[in-house]
Coordinates of C-alpha atoms and ligand atoms in Angstrom, one line a residue:
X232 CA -21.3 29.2 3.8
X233 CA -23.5 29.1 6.6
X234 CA -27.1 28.0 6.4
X235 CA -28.0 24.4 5.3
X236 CA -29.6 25.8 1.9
X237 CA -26.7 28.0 0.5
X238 CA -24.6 24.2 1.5
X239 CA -27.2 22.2 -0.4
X240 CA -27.6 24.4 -3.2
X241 CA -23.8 24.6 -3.8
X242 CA -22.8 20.9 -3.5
X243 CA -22.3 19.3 -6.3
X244 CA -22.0 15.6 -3.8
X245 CA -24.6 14.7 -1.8
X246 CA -25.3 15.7 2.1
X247 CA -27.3 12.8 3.7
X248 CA -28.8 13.1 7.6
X249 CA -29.9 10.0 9.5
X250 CA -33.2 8.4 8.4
X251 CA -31.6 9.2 4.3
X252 CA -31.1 6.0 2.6
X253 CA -27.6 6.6 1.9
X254 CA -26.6 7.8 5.6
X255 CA -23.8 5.3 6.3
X256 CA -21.7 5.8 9.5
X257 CA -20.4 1.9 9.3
X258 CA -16.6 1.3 9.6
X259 CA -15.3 -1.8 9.5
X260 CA -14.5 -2.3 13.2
X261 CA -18.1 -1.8 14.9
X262 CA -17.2 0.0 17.4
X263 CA -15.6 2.9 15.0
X264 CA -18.9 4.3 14.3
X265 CA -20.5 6.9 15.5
X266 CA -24.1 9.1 15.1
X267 CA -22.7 11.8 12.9
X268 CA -25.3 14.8 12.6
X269 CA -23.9 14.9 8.2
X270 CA -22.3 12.2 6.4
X271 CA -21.9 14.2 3.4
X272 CA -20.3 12.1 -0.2
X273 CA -18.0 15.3 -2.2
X274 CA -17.6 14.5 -5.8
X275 CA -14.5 17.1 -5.9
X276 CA -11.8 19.0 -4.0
X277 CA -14.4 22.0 -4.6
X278 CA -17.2 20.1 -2.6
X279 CA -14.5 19.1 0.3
X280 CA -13.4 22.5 0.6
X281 CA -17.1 23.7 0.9
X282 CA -18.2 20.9 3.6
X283 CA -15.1 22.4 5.6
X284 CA -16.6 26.1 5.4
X285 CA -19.9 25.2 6.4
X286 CA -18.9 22.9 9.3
X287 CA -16.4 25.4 10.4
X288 CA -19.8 28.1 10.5
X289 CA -21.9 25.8 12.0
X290 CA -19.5 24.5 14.9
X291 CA -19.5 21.1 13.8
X292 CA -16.6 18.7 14.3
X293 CA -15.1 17.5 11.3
X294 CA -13.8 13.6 10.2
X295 CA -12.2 12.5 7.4
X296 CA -13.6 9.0 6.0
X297 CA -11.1 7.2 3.3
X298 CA -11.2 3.6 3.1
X299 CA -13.3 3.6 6.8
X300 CA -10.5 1.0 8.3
X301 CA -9.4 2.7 11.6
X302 CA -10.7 1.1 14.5
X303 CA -9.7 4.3 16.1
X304 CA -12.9 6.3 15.5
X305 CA -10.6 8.5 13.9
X306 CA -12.8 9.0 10.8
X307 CA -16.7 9.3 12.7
X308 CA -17.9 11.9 14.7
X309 CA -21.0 11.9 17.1
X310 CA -23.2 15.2 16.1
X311 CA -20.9 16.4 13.6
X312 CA -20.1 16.1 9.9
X313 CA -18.1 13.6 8.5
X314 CA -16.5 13.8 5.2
X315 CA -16.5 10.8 3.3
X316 CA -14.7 10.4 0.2
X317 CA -14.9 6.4 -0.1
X318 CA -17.9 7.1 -1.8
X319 CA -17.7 9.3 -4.5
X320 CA -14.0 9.9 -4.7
X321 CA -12.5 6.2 -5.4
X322 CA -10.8 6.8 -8.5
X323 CA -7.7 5.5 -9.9
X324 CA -5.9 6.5 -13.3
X325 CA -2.5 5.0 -14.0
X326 CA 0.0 6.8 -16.6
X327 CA 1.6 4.4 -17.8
X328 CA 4.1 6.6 -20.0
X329 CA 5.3 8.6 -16.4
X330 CA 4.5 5.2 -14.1
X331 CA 2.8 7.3 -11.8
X332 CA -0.7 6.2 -10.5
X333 CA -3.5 9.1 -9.4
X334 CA -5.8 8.4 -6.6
X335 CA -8.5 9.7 -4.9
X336 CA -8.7 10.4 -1.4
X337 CA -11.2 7.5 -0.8
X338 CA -9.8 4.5 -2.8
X339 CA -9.1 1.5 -1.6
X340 CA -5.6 -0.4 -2.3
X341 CA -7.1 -3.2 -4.1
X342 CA -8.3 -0.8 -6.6
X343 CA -5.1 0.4 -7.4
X344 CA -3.6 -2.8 -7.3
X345 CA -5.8 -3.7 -9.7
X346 CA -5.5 -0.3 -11.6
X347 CA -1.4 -0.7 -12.1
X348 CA -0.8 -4.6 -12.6
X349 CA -3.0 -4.5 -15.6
X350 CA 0.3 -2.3 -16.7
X351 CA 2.9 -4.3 -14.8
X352 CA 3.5 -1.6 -12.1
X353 CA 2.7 -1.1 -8.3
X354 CA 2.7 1.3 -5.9
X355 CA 3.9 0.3 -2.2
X356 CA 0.0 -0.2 -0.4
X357 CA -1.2 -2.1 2.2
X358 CA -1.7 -5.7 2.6
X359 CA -5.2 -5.9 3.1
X360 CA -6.8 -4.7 -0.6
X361 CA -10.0 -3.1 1.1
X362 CA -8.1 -0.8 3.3
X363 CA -8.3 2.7 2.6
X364 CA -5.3 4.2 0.7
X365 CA -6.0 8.6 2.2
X366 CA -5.5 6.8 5.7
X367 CA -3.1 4.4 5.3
X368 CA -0.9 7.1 3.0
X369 CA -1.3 10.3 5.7
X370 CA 0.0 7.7 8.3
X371 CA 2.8 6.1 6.7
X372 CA 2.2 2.9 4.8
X373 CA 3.8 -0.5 5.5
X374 CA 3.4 -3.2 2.8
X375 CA 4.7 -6.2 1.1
X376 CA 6.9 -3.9 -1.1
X377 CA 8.3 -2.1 1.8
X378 CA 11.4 -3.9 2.0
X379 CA 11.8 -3.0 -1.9
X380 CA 10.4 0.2 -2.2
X381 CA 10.1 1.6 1.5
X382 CA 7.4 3.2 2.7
X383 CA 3.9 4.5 0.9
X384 CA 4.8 7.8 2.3
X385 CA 8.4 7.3 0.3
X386 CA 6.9 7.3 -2.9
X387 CA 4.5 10.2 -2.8
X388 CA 5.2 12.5 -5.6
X389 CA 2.4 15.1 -5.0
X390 CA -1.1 15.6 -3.2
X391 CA -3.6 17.4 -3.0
X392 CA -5.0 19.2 0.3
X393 CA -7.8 21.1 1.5
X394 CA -6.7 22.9 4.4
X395 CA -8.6 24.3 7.0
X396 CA -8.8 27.4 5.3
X397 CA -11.1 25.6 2.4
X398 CA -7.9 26.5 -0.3
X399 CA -6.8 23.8 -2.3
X400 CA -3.2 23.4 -2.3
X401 CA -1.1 21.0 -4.4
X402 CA 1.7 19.2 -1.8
X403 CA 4.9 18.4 -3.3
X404 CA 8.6 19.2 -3.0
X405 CA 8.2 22.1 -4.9
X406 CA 4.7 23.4 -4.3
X407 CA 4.3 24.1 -0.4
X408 CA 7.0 21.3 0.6
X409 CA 6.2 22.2 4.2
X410 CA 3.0 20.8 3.6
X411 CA 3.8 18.2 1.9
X412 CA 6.2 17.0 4.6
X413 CA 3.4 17.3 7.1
X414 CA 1.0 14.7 5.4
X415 CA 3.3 12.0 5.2
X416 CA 3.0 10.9 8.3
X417 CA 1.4 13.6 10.4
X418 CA -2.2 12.0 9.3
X419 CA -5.4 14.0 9.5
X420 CA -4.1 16.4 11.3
X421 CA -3.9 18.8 7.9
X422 CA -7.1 18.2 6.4
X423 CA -8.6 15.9 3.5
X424 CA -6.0 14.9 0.6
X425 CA -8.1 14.5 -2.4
X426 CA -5.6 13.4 -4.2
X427 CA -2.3 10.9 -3.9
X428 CA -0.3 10.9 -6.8
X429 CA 2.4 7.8 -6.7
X430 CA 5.9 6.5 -8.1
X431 CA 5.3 2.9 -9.8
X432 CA 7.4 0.3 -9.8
X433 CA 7.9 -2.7 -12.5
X434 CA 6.5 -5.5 -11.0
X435 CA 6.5 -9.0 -12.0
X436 CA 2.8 -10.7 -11.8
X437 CA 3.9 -13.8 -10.2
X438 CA 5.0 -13.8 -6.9
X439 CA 5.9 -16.5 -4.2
X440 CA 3.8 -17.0 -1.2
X441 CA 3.7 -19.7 1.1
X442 CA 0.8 -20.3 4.5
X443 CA 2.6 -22.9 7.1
X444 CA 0.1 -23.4 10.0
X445 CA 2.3 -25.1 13.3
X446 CA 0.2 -26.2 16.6
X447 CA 1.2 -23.3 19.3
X448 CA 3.2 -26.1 20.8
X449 CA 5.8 -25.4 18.3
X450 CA 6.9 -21.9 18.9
X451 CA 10.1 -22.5 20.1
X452 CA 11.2 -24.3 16.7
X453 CA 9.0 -21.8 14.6
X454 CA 11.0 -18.7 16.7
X455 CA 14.3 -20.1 16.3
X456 CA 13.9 -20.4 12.8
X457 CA 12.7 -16.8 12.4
X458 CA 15.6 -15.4 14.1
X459 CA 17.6 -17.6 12.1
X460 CA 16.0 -16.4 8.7
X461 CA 15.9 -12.8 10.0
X462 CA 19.6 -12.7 10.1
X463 CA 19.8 -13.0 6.1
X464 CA 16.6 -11.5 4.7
X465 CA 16.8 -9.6 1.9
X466 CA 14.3 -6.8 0.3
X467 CA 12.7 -8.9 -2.2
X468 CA 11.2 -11.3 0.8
X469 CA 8.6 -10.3 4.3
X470 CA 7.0 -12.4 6.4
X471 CA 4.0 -12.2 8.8
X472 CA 3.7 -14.5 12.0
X473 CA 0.5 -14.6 13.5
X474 CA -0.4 -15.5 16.7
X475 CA -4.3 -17.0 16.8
X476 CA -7.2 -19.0 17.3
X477 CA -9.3 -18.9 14.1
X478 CA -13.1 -19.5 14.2
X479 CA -13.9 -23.2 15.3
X480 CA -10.1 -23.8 15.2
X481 CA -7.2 -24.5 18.0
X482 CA -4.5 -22.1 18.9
X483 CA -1.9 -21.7 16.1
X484 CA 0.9 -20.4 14.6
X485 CA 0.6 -19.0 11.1
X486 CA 3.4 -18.1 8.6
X487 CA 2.7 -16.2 5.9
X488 CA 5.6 -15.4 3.9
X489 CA 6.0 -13.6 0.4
X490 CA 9.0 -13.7 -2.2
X491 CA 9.3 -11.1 -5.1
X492 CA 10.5 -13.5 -7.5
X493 CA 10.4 -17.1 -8.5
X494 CA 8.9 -20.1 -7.6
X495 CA 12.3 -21.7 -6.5
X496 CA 13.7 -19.5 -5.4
X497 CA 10.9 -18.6 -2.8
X498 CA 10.6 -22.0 -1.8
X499 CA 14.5 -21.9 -1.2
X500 CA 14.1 -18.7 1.3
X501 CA 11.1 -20.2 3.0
X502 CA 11.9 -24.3 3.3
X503 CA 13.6 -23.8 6.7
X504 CA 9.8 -23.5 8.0
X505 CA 8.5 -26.1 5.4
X506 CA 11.1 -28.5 7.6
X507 CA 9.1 -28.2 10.7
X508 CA 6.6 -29.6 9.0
X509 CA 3.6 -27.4 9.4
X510 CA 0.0 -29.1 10.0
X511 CA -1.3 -27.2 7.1
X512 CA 0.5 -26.1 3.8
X513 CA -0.2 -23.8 0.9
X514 CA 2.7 -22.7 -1.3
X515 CA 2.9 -21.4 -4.7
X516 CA 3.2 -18.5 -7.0
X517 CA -0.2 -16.3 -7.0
X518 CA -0.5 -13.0 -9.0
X519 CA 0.6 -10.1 -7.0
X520 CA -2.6 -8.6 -6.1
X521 CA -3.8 -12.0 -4.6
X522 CA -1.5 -11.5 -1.9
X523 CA -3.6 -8.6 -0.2
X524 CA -6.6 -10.6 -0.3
X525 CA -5.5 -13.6 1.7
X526 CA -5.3 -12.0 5.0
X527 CA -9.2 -14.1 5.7
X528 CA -9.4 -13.0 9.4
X529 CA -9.5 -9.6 8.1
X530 CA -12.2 -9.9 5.5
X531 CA -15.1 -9.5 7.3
X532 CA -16.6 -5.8 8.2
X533 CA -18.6 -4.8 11.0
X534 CA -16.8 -6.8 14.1
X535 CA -15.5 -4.9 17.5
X536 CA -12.3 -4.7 16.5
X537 CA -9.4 -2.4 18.4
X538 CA -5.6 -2.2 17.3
X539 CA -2.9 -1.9 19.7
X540 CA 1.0 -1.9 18.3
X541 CA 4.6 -1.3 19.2
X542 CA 8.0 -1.6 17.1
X543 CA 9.9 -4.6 18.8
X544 CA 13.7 -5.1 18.4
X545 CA 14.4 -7.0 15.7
X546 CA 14.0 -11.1 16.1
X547 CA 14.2 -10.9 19.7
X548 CA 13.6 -14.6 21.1
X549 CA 12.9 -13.8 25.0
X550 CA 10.4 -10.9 23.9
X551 CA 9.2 -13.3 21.1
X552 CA 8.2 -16.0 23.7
X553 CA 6.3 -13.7 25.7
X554 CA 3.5 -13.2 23.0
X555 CA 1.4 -16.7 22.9
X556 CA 1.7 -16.9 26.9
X557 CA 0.4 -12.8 27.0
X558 CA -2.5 -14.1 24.2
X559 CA -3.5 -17.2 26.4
X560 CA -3.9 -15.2 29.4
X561 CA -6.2 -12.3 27.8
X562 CA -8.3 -15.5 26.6
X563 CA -8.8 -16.4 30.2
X564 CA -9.5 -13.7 31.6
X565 CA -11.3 -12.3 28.6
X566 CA -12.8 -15.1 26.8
X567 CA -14.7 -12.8 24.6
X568 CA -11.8 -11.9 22.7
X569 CA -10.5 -15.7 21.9
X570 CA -10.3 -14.9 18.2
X571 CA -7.8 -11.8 18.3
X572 CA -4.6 -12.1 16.8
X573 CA -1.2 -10.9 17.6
X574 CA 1.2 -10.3 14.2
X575 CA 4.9 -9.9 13.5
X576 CA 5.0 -7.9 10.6
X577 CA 8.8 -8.7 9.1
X578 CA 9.5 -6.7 6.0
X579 CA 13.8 -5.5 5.3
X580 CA 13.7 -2.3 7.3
X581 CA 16.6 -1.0 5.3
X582 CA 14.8 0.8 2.9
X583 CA 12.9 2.4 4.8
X584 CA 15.5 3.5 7.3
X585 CA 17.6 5.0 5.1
X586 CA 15.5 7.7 5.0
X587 CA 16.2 10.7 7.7
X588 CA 13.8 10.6 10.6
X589 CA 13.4 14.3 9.8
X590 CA 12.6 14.0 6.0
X591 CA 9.1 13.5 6.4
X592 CA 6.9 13.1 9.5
X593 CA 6.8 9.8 10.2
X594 CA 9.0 9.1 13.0
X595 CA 8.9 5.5 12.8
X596 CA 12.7 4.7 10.6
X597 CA 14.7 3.2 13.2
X598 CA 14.7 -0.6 11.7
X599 CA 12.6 -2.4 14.2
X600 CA 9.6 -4.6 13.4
X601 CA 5.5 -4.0 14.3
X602 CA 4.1 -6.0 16.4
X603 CA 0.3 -5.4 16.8
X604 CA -2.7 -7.2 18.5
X605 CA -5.6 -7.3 16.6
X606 CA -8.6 -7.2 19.3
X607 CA -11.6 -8.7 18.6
X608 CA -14.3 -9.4 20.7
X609 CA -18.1 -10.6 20.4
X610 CA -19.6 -8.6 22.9
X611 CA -20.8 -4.9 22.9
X612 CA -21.0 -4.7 26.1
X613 CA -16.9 -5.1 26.6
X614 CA -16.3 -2.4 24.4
X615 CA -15.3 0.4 26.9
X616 CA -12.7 -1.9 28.6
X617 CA -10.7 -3.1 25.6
X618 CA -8.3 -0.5 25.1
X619 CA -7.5 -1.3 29.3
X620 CA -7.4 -5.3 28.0
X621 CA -4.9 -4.5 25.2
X622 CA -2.8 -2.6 27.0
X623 CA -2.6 -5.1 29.7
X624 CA -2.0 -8.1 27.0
X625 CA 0.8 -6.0 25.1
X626 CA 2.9 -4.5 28.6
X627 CA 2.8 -8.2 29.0
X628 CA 4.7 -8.8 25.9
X629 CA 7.0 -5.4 25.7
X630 CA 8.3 -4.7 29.0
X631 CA 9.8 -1.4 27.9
X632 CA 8.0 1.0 25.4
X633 CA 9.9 1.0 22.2
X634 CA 7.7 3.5 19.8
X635 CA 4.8 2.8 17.7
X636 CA 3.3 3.0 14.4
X637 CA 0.1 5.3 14.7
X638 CA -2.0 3.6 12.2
X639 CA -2.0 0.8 13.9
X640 CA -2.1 2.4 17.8
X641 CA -5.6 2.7 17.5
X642 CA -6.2 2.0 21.0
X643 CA -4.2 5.2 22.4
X644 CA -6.3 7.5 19.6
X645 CA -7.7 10.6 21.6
X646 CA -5.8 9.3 24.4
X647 CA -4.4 13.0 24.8
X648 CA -1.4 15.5 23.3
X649 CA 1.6 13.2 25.8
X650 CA 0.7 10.3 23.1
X651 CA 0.8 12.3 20.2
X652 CA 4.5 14.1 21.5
X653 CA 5.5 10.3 21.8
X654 CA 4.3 9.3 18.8
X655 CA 5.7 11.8 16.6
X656 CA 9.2 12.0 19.1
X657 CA 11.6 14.5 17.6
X658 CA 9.0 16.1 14.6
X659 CA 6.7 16.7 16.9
X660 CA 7.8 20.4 17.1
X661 CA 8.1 21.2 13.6
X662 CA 4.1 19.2 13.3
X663 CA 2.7 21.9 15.6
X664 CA 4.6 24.6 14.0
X665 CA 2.8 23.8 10.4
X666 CA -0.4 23.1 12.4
X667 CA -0.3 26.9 13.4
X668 CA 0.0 27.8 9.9
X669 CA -2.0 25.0 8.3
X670 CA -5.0 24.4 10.7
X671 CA -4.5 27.4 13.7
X672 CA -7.7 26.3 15.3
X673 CA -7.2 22.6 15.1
X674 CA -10.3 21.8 13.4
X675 CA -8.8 18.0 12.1
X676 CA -7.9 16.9 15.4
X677 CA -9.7 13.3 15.8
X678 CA -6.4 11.2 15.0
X679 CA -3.5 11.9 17.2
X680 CA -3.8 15.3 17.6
X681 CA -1.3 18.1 17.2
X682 CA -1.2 21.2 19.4
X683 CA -0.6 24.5 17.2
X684 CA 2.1 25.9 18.4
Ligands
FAD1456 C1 -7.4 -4.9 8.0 C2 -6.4 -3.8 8.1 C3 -5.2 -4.0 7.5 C4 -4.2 -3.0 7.6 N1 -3.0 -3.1 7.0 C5 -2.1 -2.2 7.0 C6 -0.9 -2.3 6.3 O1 -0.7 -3.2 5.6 N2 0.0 -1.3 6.4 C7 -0.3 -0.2 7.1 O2 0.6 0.7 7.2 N3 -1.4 0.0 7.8 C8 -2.3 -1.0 7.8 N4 -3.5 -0.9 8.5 C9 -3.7 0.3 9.3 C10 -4.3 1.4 8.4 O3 -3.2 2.1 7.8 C11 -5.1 2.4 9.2 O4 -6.2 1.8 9.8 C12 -5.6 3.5 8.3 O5 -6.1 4.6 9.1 C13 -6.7 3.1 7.4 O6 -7.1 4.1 6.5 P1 -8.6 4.3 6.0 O7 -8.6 5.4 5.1 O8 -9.1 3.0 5.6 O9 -9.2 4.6 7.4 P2 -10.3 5.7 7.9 O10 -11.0 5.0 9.0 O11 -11.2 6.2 6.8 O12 -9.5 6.9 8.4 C14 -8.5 6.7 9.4 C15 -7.7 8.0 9.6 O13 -7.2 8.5 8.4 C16 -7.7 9.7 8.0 N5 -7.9 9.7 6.6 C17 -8.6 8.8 5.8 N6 -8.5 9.2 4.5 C18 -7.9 10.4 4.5 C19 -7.6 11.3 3.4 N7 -8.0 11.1 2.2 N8 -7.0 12.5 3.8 C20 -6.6 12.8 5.1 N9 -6.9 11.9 6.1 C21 -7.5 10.8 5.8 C22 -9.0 9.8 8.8 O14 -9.4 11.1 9.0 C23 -8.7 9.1 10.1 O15 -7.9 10.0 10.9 C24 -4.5 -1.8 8.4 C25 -5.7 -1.7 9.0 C26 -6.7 -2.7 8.9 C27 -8.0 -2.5 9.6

């Protein structure tokens, strides 16, 4: 498949170019997009694996585009073709029968929220209902249900992959298991899933939630209660603490924390931080799926936005105090970026530790918590200096590098193969063995990329 023609004639999608009314290279972080020469919108696997051939011919670089979330510029390419399957390849089906949920490479979580509670079930997704599930999935996937349910990655059944070959191969523990291993977790790197098929879970509609806004003057009662409740939370509940300045606002401490289960006794698990007596409060059961809309500083597409994350030892007070202190300086000297947030993401790491480091890719099982800044800045003319500014904020915070979660490492994307070795620690070897086999000339290489052996 080489010339433009035999590609047009033969896609059953649709190719756009810039100047086409459906060319769309917007991410939701700004910055993430970039002047592809193709933006082309498959319908099927058979359409993927064609769009592979004819970049391959045509020496064009290759992204992935699922939900468009990465602030990386993971999934945009300048002069080459991106593959976007958030288009035309959104689908969910739920059977009900197996509780199993199949999605398309380009859906969004909300959509199979949606899909499964009408049934009572959930997969574990993000908490943000317009991020991408294909990203999200081929990363790792941390959620509300984590704690429960462990990882998205831990309750893949099956997938399907276009490899750089263009053959369609079905990903499970029985069908090319090797394969399978490498997508959860190893990203991009092994081509376009078109398809995620998940393990559901009963899940009750009603769930406990409660916001609790403090002053930033309060940390020090708001951290000593977090360590307190750290040392006795169980699966069923997760918390975020959120470090920020919203829009118009003052400098603030949000909790947001979530109980699987009833009214009282969420407000039991969570009344140690209603005590403090927060400036604002908003508790109360929602329906599950609410939950992953509420996160409002996240809502809006189309702002510079950069990620930059680290595991942190669990509930660590010293380390904890160093983060409002490490956002207040990055306002000074960077007042552009006043409305960033920094996030403790606490969900029960037990499930998801339980697992081998060496069962799938992901390298991240060792119990510790994410910690991410959430860079955000007004002006374009910053953009080249932010990864510098949120490494500076964060070596502030961390003195000693304790691992990170790639999909939310954005900032160190590209950043070269001594990232990517990190980043994957002891499955790194066995990642660039299947890369040989899977993708020998490294063709999806735009996340962290792994070296064929
Ligand atoms: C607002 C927000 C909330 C988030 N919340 C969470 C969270 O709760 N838990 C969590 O774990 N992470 C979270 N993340 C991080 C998120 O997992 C990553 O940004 C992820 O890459 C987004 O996936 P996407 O498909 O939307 O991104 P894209 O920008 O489309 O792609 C990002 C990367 O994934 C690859 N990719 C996308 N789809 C596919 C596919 N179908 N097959 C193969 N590769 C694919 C792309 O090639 C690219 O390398 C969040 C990010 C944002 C911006």
């Amino acid at each position: 498949m080489t010339s433009l023609q035999d590609f047009r004639s033969s896609f059953k999608g649709q190719i756009t170019t810039e100047g086409d009314a459906e060319y769309d290279i917007t991410r939701w972080a700004k910055n993430a997009a970039r002047k592809a020469k193709y933006v082309v919108y498959p319908v099927n696997a058979e359409d993927v694996s064609k769009a592979i051939l004819f970049a391959k011919a045509n020496c064009l670089e290759i992204a992935i585009c699922g939900g468009g979330h990465s602030p990386s510029g993971a999934s945009s390419t300048e002069g080459g073709l991106v593959i976007d399957l958030g288009k035309k390849m959104d689908g969910v089906r739920i059977d009900v029968e197996k509780k199993l949920a199949y999605v398309q490479g380009g859906a969004v979580w909300g959509s199979v929220d949606d899909a499964s509670m009408k049934h009572g079930l959930v997969a574990v997704g993000g908490v943000v209902s317009h991020t991408g599930v294909g990203g999200l999935t081929t990363g790792g996937g941390y959620g509300w249900l984590s704690g429960e349910h462990g990882l998205a990655i831990d309750n893949l059944v099956s997938a399907t992959v276009v490899v750089a070959s263009g053959e369609i191969l079905t990903a499970s523990d029985t069908e090319n298991p090797d394969l399978f291993w490498g997508i959860r977790g190893g990203g991009s790197n092994f081509g376009p899933v078109t398809e995620f098929v998940f393990k559901l879970h009963e899940q009750r509609m009603e769930i406990y939630v409660t916001e609790l806004v403090f002053p930033n003057d309060r940390v020090s009662q708001v951290l000593d209660e977090i360590v307190a409740w750290g040392k006795s939370q169980t699966p069923k509940e997760a918390l975020h603490l959120v470090f920020t300045v919203p829009p118009g606002g003052h400098p603030c401490i949000i909790v947001l924390g979530m109980y699987n289960g009833p009214l009282e006794e969420g407000e039991e698990r969570f009344k140690r931080f209603v005590a403090l007596g927060p400036i604002h409060n908003k508790s109360g059961n929602m329906p599950y799926p609410q939950i992953n809309k509420a996160e409002k500083h996240a809502a809006v597409r189309g702002q510079n936005r950069l990620f930059r994350g680290t595991f942190v030892p669990t509930f660590d007070k010293e380390l904890l105090s160093r983060i409002e202190p490490a956002r207040q300086k990055m306002v000074v000297d960077h007042p552009s970026t006043v409305n960033s947030a920094i996030i403790l993401e606490c969900y029960n790491p037990e499930k998801v530790a339980s697992v081998p480091v060496d069962a799938t890719a992901h390298a991240g099982r060792h119990g510790n918590r994410h910690l991410s800044l959430v860079l955000n800045w007004n002006d374009d003319g910053l953009t080249s200096q932010m990864r510098q500014v949120s490494k500076d904020a964060m070596s502030n915070i961390v003195l000693k590098d304790t691992g990170a979660y790639g999909n939310l490492s954005d900032a160190d994307v590209g950043s070269g193969a001594e990232r990517s070795i990190e980043l994957f620690g002891k499955n790194y070897p066995r990642l660039a063995s299947l890369k040989k086999k899977y993708d020998p000339e490294n063709i999806f290489n735009k996340w962290f990329a792994i070296r064929p052996a």
